[in-house]
Coordinates of C-alpha atoms in Angstrom, one line a residue:
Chain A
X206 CA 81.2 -91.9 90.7
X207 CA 81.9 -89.4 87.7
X208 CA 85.8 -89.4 87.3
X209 CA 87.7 -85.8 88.4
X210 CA 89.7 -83.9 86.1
X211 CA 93.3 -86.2 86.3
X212 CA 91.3 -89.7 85.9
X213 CA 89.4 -87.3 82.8
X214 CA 92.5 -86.6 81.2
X215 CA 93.8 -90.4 81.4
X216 CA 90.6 -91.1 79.8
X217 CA 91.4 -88.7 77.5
X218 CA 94.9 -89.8 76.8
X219 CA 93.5 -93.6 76.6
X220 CA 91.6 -92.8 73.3
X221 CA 94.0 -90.5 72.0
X222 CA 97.0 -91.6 71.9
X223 CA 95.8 -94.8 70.3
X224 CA 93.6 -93.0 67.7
X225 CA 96.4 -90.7 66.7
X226 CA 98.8 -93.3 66.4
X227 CA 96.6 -95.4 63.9
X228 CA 95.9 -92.4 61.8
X229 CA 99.0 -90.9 61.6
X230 CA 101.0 -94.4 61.7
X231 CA 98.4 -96.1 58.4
X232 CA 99.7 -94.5 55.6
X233 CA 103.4 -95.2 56.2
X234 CA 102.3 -98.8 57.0
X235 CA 100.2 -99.3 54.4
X236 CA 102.8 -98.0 51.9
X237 CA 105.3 -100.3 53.5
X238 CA 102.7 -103.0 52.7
X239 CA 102.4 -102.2 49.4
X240 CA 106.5 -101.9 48.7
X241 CA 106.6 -105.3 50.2
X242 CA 103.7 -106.9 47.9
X243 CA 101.6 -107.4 50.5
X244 CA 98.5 -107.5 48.6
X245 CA 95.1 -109.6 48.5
X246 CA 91.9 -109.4 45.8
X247 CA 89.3 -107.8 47.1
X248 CA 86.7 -110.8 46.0
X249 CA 84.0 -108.9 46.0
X250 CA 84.9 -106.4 42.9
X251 CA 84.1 -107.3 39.6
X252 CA 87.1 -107.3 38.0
X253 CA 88.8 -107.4 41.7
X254 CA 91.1 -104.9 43.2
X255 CA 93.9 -105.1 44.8
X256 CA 94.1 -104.1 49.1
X257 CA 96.8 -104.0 51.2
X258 CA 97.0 -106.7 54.1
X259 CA 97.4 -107.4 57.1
X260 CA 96.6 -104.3 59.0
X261 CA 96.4 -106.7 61.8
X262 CA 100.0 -105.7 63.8
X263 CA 99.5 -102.0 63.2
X264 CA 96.0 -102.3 65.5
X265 CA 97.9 -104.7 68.1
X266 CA 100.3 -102.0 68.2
X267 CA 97.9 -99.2 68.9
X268 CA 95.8 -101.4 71.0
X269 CA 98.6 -102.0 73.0
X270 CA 100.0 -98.1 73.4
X271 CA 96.5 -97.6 74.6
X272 CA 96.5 -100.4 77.1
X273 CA 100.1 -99.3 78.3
X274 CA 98.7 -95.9 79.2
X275 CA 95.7 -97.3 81.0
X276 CA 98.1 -99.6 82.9
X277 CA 100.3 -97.0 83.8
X278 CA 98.3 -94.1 84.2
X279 CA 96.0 -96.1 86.3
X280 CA 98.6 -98.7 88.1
X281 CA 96.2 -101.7 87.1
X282 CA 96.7 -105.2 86.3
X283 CA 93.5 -104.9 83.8
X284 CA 95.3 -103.9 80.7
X285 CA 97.7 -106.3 81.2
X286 CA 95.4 -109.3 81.2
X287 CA 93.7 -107.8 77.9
X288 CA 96.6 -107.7 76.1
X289 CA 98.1 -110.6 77.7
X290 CA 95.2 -112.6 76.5
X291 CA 94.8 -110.4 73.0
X292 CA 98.6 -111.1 72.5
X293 CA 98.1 -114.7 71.5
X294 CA 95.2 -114.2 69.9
X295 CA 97.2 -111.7 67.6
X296 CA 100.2 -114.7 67.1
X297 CA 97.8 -117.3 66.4
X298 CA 96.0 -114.6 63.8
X299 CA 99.1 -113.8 62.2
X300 CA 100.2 -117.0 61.7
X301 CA 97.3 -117.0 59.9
X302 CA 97.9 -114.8 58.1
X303 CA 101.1 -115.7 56.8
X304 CA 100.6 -119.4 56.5
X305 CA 96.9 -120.7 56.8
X306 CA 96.1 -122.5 59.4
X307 CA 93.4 -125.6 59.3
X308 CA 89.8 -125.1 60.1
X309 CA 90.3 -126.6 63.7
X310 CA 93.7 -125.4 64.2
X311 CA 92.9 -122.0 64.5
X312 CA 89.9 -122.7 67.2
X313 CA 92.1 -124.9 69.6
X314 CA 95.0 -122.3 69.4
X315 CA 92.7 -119.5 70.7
X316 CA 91.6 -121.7 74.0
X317 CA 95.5 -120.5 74.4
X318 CA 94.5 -117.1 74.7
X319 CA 92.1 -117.5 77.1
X320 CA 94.2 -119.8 79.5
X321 CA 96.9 -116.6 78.8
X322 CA 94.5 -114.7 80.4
X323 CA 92.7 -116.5 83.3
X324 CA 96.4 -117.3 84.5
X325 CA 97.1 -114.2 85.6
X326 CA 94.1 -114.5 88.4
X327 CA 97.4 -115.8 89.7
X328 CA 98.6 -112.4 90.3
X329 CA 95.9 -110.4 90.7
X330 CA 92.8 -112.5 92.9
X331 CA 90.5 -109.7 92.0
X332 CA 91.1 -109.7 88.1
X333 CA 87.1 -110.7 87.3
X334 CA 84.6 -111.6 89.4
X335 CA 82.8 -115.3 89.0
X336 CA 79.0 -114.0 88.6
X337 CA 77.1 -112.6 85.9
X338 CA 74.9 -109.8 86.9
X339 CA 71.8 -110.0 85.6
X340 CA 69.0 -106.9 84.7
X341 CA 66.5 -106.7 87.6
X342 CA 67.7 -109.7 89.3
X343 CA 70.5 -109.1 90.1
X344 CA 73.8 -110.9 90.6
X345 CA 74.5 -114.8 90.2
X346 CA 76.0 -116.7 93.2
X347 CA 79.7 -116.9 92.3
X348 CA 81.3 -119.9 90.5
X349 CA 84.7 -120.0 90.2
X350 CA 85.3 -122.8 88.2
X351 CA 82.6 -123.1 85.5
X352 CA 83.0 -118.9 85.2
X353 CA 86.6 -119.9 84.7
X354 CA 86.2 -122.1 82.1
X355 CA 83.4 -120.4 80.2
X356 CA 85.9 -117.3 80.1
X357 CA 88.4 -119.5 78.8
X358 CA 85.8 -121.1 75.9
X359 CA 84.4 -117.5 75.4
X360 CA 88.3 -116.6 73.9
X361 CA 87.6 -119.2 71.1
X362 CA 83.8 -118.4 70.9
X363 CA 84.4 -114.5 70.2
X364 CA 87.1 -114.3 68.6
X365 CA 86.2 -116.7 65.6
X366 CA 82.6 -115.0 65.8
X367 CA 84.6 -111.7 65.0
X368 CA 86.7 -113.6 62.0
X369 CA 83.6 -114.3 60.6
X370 CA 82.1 -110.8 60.7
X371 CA 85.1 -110.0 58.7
X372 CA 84.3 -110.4 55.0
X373 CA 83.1 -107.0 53.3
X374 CA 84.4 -103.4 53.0
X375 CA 84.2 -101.7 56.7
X376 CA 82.2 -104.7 57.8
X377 CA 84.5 -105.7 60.7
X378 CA 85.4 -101.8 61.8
X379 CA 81.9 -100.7 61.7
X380 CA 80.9 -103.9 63.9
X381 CA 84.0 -103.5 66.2
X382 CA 83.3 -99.7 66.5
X383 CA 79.4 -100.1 67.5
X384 CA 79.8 -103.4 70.2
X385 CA 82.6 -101.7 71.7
X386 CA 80.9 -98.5 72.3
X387 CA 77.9 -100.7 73.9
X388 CA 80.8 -102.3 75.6
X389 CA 81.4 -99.1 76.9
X390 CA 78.6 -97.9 77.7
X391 CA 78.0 -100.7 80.2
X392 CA 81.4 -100.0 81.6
X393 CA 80.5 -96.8 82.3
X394 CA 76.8 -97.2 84.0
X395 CA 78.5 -99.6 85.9
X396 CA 81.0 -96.8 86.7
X397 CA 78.6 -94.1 87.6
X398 CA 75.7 -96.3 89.4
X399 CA 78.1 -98.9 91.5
X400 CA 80.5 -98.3 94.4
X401 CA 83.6 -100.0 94.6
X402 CA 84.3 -100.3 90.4
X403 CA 87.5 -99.1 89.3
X404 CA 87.4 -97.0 86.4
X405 CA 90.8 -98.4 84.8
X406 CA 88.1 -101.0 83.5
X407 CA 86.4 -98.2 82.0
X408 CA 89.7 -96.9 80.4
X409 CA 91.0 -100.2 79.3
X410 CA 87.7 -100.4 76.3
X411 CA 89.1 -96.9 75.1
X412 CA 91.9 -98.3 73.1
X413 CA 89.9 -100.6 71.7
X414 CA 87.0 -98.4 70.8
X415 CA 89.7 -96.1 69.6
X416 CA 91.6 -98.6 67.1
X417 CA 88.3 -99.9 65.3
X418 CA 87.3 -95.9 64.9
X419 CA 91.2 -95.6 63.4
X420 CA 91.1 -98.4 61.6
X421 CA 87.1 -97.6 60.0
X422 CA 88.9 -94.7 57.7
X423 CA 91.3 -97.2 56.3
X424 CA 88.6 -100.2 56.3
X425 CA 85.2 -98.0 54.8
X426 CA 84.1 -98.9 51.2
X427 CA 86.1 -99.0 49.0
X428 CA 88.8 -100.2 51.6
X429 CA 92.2 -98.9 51.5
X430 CA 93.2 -101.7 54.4
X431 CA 92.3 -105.5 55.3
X432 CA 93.4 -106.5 58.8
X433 CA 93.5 -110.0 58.1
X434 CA 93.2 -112.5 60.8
X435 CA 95.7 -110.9 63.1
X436 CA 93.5 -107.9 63.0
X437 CA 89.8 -109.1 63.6
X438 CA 91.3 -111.9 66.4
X439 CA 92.9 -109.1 68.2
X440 CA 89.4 -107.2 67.7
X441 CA 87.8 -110.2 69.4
X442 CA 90.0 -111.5 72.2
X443 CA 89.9 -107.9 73.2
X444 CA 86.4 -107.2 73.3
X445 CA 86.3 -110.9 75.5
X446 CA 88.7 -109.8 77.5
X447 CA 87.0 -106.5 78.6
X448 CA 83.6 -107.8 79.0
X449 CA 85.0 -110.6 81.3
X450 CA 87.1 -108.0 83.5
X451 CA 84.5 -105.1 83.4
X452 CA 81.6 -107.8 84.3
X453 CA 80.0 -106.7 81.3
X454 CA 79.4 -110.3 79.9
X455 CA 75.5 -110.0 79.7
X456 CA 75.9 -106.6 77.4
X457 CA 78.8 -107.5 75.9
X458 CA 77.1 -111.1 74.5
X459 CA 74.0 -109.5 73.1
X460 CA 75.7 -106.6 71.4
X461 CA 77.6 -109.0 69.0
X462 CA 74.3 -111.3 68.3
X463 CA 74.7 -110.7 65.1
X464 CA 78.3 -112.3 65.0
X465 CA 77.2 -115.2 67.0
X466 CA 74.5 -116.0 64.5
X467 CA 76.4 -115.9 61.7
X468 CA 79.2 -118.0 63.3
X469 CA 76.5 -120.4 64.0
X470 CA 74.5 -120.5 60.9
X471 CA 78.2 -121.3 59.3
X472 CA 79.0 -124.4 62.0
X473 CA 75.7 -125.9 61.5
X474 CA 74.9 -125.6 57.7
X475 CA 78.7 -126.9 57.3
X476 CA 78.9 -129.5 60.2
X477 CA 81.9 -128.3 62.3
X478 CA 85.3 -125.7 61.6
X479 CA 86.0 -125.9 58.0
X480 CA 88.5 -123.3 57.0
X481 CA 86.6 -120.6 54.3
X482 CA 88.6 -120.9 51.6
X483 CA 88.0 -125.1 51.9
X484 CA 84.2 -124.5 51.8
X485 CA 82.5 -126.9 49.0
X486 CA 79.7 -124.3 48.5
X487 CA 80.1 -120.2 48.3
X488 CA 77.1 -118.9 49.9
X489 CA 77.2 -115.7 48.4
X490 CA 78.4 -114.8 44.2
X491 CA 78.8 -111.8 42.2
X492 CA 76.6 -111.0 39.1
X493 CA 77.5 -109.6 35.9
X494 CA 75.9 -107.0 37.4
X495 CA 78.3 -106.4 40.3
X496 CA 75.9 -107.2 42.4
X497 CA 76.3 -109.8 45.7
X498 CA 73.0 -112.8 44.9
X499 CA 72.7 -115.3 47.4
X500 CA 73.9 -118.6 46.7
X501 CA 69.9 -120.9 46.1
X502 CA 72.2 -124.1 46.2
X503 CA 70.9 -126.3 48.6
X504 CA 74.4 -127.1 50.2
X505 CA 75.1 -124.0 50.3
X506 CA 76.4 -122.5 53.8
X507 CA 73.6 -120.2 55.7
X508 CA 76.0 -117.7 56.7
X509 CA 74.3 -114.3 57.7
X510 CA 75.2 -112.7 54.6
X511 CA 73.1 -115.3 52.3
X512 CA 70.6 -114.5 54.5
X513 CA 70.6 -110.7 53.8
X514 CA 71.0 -111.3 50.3
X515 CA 67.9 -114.1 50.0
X516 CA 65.5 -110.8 50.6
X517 CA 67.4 -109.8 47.2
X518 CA 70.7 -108.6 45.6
X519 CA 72.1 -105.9 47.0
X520 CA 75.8 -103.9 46.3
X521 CA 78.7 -103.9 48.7
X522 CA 78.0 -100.9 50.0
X523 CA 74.5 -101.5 51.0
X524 CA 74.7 -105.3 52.1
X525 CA 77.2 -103.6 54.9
X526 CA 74.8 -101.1 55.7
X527 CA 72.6 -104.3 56.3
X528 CA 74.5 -105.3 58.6
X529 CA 75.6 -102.2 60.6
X530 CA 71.5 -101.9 60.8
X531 CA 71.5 -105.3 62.1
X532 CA 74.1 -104.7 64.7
X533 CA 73.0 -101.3 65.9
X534 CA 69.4 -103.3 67.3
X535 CA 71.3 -105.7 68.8
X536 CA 73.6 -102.7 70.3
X537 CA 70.0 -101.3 71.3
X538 CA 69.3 -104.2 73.0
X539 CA 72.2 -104.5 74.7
X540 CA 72.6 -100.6 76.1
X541 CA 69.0 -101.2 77.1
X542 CA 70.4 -104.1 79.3
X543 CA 72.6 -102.1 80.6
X544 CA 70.8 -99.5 81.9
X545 CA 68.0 -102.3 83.8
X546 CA 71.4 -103.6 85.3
X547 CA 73.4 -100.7 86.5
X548 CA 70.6 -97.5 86.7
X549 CA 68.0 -99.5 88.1
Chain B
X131 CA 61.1 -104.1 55.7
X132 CA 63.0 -106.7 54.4
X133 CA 65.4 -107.1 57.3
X134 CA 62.0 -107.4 59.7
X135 CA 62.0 -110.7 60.0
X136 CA 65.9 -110.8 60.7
X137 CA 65.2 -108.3 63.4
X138 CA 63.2 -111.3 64.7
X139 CA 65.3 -113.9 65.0
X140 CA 67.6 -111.5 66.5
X141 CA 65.5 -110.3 69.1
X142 CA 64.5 -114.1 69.8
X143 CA 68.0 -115.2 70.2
X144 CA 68.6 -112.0 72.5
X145 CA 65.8 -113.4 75.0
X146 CA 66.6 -116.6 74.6
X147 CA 70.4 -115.9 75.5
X148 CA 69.4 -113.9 78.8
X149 CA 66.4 -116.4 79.8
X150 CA 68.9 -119.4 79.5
X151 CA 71.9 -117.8 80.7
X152 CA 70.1 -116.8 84.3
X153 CA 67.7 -120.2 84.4
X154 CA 72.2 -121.8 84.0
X155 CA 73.7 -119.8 86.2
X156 CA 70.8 -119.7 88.8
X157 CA 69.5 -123.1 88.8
X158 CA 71.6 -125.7 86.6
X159 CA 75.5 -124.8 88.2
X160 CA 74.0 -125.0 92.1
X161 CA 72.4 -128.7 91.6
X162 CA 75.3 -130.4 93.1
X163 CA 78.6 -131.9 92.3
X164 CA 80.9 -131.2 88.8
X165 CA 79.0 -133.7 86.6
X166 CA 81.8 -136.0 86.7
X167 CA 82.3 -136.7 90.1
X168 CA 80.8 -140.2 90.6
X169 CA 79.7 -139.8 94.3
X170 CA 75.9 -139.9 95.4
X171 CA 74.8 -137.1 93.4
X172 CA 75.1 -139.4 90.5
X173 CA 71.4 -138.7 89.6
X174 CA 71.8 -134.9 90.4
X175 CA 75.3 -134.9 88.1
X176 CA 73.3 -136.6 85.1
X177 CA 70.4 -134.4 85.6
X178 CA 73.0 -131.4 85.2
X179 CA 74.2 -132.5 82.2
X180 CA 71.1 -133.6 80.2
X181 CA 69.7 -129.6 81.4
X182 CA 73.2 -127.9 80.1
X183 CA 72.8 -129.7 76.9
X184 CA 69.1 -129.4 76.8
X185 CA 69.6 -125.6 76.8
X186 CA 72.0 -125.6 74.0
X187 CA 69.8 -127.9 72.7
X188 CA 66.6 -125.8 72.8
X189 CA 68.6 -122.7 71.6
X190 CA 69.7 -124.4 68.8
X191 CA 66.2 -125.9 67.7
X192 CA 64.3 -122.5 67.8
X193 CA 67.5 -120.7 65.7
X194 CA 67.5 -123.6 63.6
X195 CA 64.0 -123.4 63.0
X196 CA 63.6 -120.0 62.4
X197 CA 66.0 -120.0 60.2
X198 CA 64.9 -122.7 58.1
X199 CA 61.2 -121.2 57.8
X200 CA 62.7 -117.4 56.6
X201 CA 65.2 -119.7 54.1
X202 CA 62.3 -121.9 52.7
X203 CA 60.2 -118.5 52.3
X204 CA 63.0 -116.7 50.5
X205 CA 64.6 -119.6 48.7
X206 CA 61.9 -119.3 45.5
X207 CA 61.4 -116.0 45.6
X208 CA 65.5 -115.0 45.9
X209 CA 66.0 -113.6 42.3
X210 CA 68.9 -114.5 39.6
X211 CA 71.4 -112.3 37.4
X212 CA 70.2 -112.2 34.3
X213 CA 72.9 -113.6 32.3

């Protein structure tokens, strides 16, 4: 059902108020940052520059405005979950942050923030459903327990598939910003086509949608902003979070292919979690030329960017734009999903 | 053109995820018991488990080998900086 005009303006509001907040609230941020030496090489600048990091608590904080005003505006338990869930996922990432943590740490800590968020199906019964719902064929027979804990291993799964997308100028903002909209595009056939789906599921992708657009200014060559660990887990347990409660999950896993690719090209080529800056082998380097060549050591990790950069060296700029192209097909793919499982 | 064949493996890991995630949900979680309930269903349990793990399995074979082939037809070709 399309929403009427007080449910449009709490949509409204939902992308709004977090979007303004980040844009407005950045700079100040940033220059506290920066008086407080909060500063990291940008490693892929010859000679390196300096960027300010971690922009990671000033998206939590927008995220979680947005979510408040969803929550409120819409008296749901959704946003609560998200955040509930994206909450230690943010902790764990700014611990990170601030003090490295081991290649398997991090991993087992973020089955945390899954559990965080499955326990409130305490509270509310009806916080996700246990079926996927399939294009064409419809719905699965529910499952409580095995849904249960893949939506607890999909915390994990995402959120370190998201880390990993998180290496290059506007690389992260630009793949938050395109999965989330196909996020939301789902959420909103689903809206439109089905009876009986409340549209605080709809709202509750705006902030999100809203703080990677924010954040994309701050994050776009040549980045003024790095949200460090704390940022791109909070992008991830986010996304999860909405996909599981807006029954999304089919969408939702093919839009961010590209992520799950690279995550697993990493695993495999290096046999297990092994924390980046602990890898034997860089799979990417930078010429004399400024360039970004791929790595032709035969150890060296097949990440998704090596295998961009095997068709040939490419800039900074233009490797992203590699990828952006590489997510918008798989975002392609996924609205077309979408649309066979809601329109049709 | 050049990302072509990374369009590809994406598309093939797109069809893969939806074919394997329905053939799961449809016809490997209904079999019978949680695989580690040691009851009658023994055989039905095992076969569960050796079809969950075949489809990761199977996932990762085709990715894997996909991969490989694009690597091993880039690897020589992949030029250096001149120094």
């Amino acid at each position: 059902m399309p929403p009427g005009l007080t449910d449009g303006v709490l949509l409204l509001l939902s992308f709004f108020v977090p979007f303004l907040l980040l844009v407005f609230g950045f700079p100040p941020y940033l220059r506290l940052l920066t008086k407080k030496g909060r500063v990291s090489n940008d490693a892929h600048k010859n000679p390196p520059t300096k960027v300010v990091e971690p922009a990671g608590p000033m998206l939590f904080l927008g995220a979680l405005v947005g979510e408040f005003v969803v929550a409120v505006g819409f008296h749901s338990w959704v946003p609560v979950a998200i955040m509930f869930g994206t909450g230690v996922a943010f902790i764990v990432g700014l611990y990170d942050d601030l003090y490295v943590l081991g290649g398997k740490t991090k991993p087992l800590l973020l089955v945390l923030a899954g559990l965080a968020f499955v326990s409130l199906v305490i509270f509310k019964a009806n916080l996700y459903q246990s079926v996927l719902t399939f294009p064409i064929l419809g719905d699965t027979s529910p499952h409580f327990t095995i849904y249960t804990i893949l939506a607890i291993a999909a915390f994990p799964v995402v959120t370190n598939a998201f880390n990993m997308m998180d290496a290059f100028n506007g690389e992260i903002s630009w793949f938050t910003l395109l999965t989330s909209l196909a996020l939301l595009l789902g959420l909103v056939l689903r809206e439109l086509y089905t009876t009986g789906f409340s549209l605080a599921r709809v709202a509750s992708a705006l902030p999100l949608v809203a703080a990677a657009a924010a954040f994309l200014i701050f994050n776009r060559y040549p980045s003024r902003a790095f949200d460090g660990d704390s940022g791109s887990l909070t992008f991830g347990a986010m996304f999860a979070a909405i996909a599981i409660t807006g029954g999304v999950e089919i969408a939702a896993m093919i839009a961010i292919v590209p992520a799950i690719l690279n995550s697993f090209y990493t695993l495999s080529s290096v046999r297990g979690f092994v924390e980046r800056r602990s890898m034997p082998t860089r799979p990417t380097y930078i010429g004399k030329d400024g360039l970004l060549y791929a790595s032709t050591e035969k150890e060296a990790p097949n990440t998704l960017i090596r295998l961009i950069l095997l068709a040939g060296p490419l800039s900074e700029r233009d490797l992203v734009k590699d990828i952006i192209y590489l997510t918008i097909l798989t975002c392609i793919f996924s609205a077309a999903i979408s649309v066979l499982t809601w329109v049709f | 053109m050049k990302l072509a064949p990374l369009f590809i493996i994406e598309a093939t890991a797109f069809l893969l995820i939806i074919a394997e995630t329905y053939f799961f949900f449809n016809f490997v979680v209904p079999l019978g018991p949680i695989p580690h309930t040691l009851t009658e269903y023994t055989g039905l349990a095992l076969l569960k488990v050796v079809l969950i793990f075949g489809l990761a399995f199977f996932w990762f074979v085709v990715m894997i080998g996909m991969t490989r082939l694009y690597v091993r037809s880039r690897v020589g070709i992949s030029p250096k900086p001149s120094s």
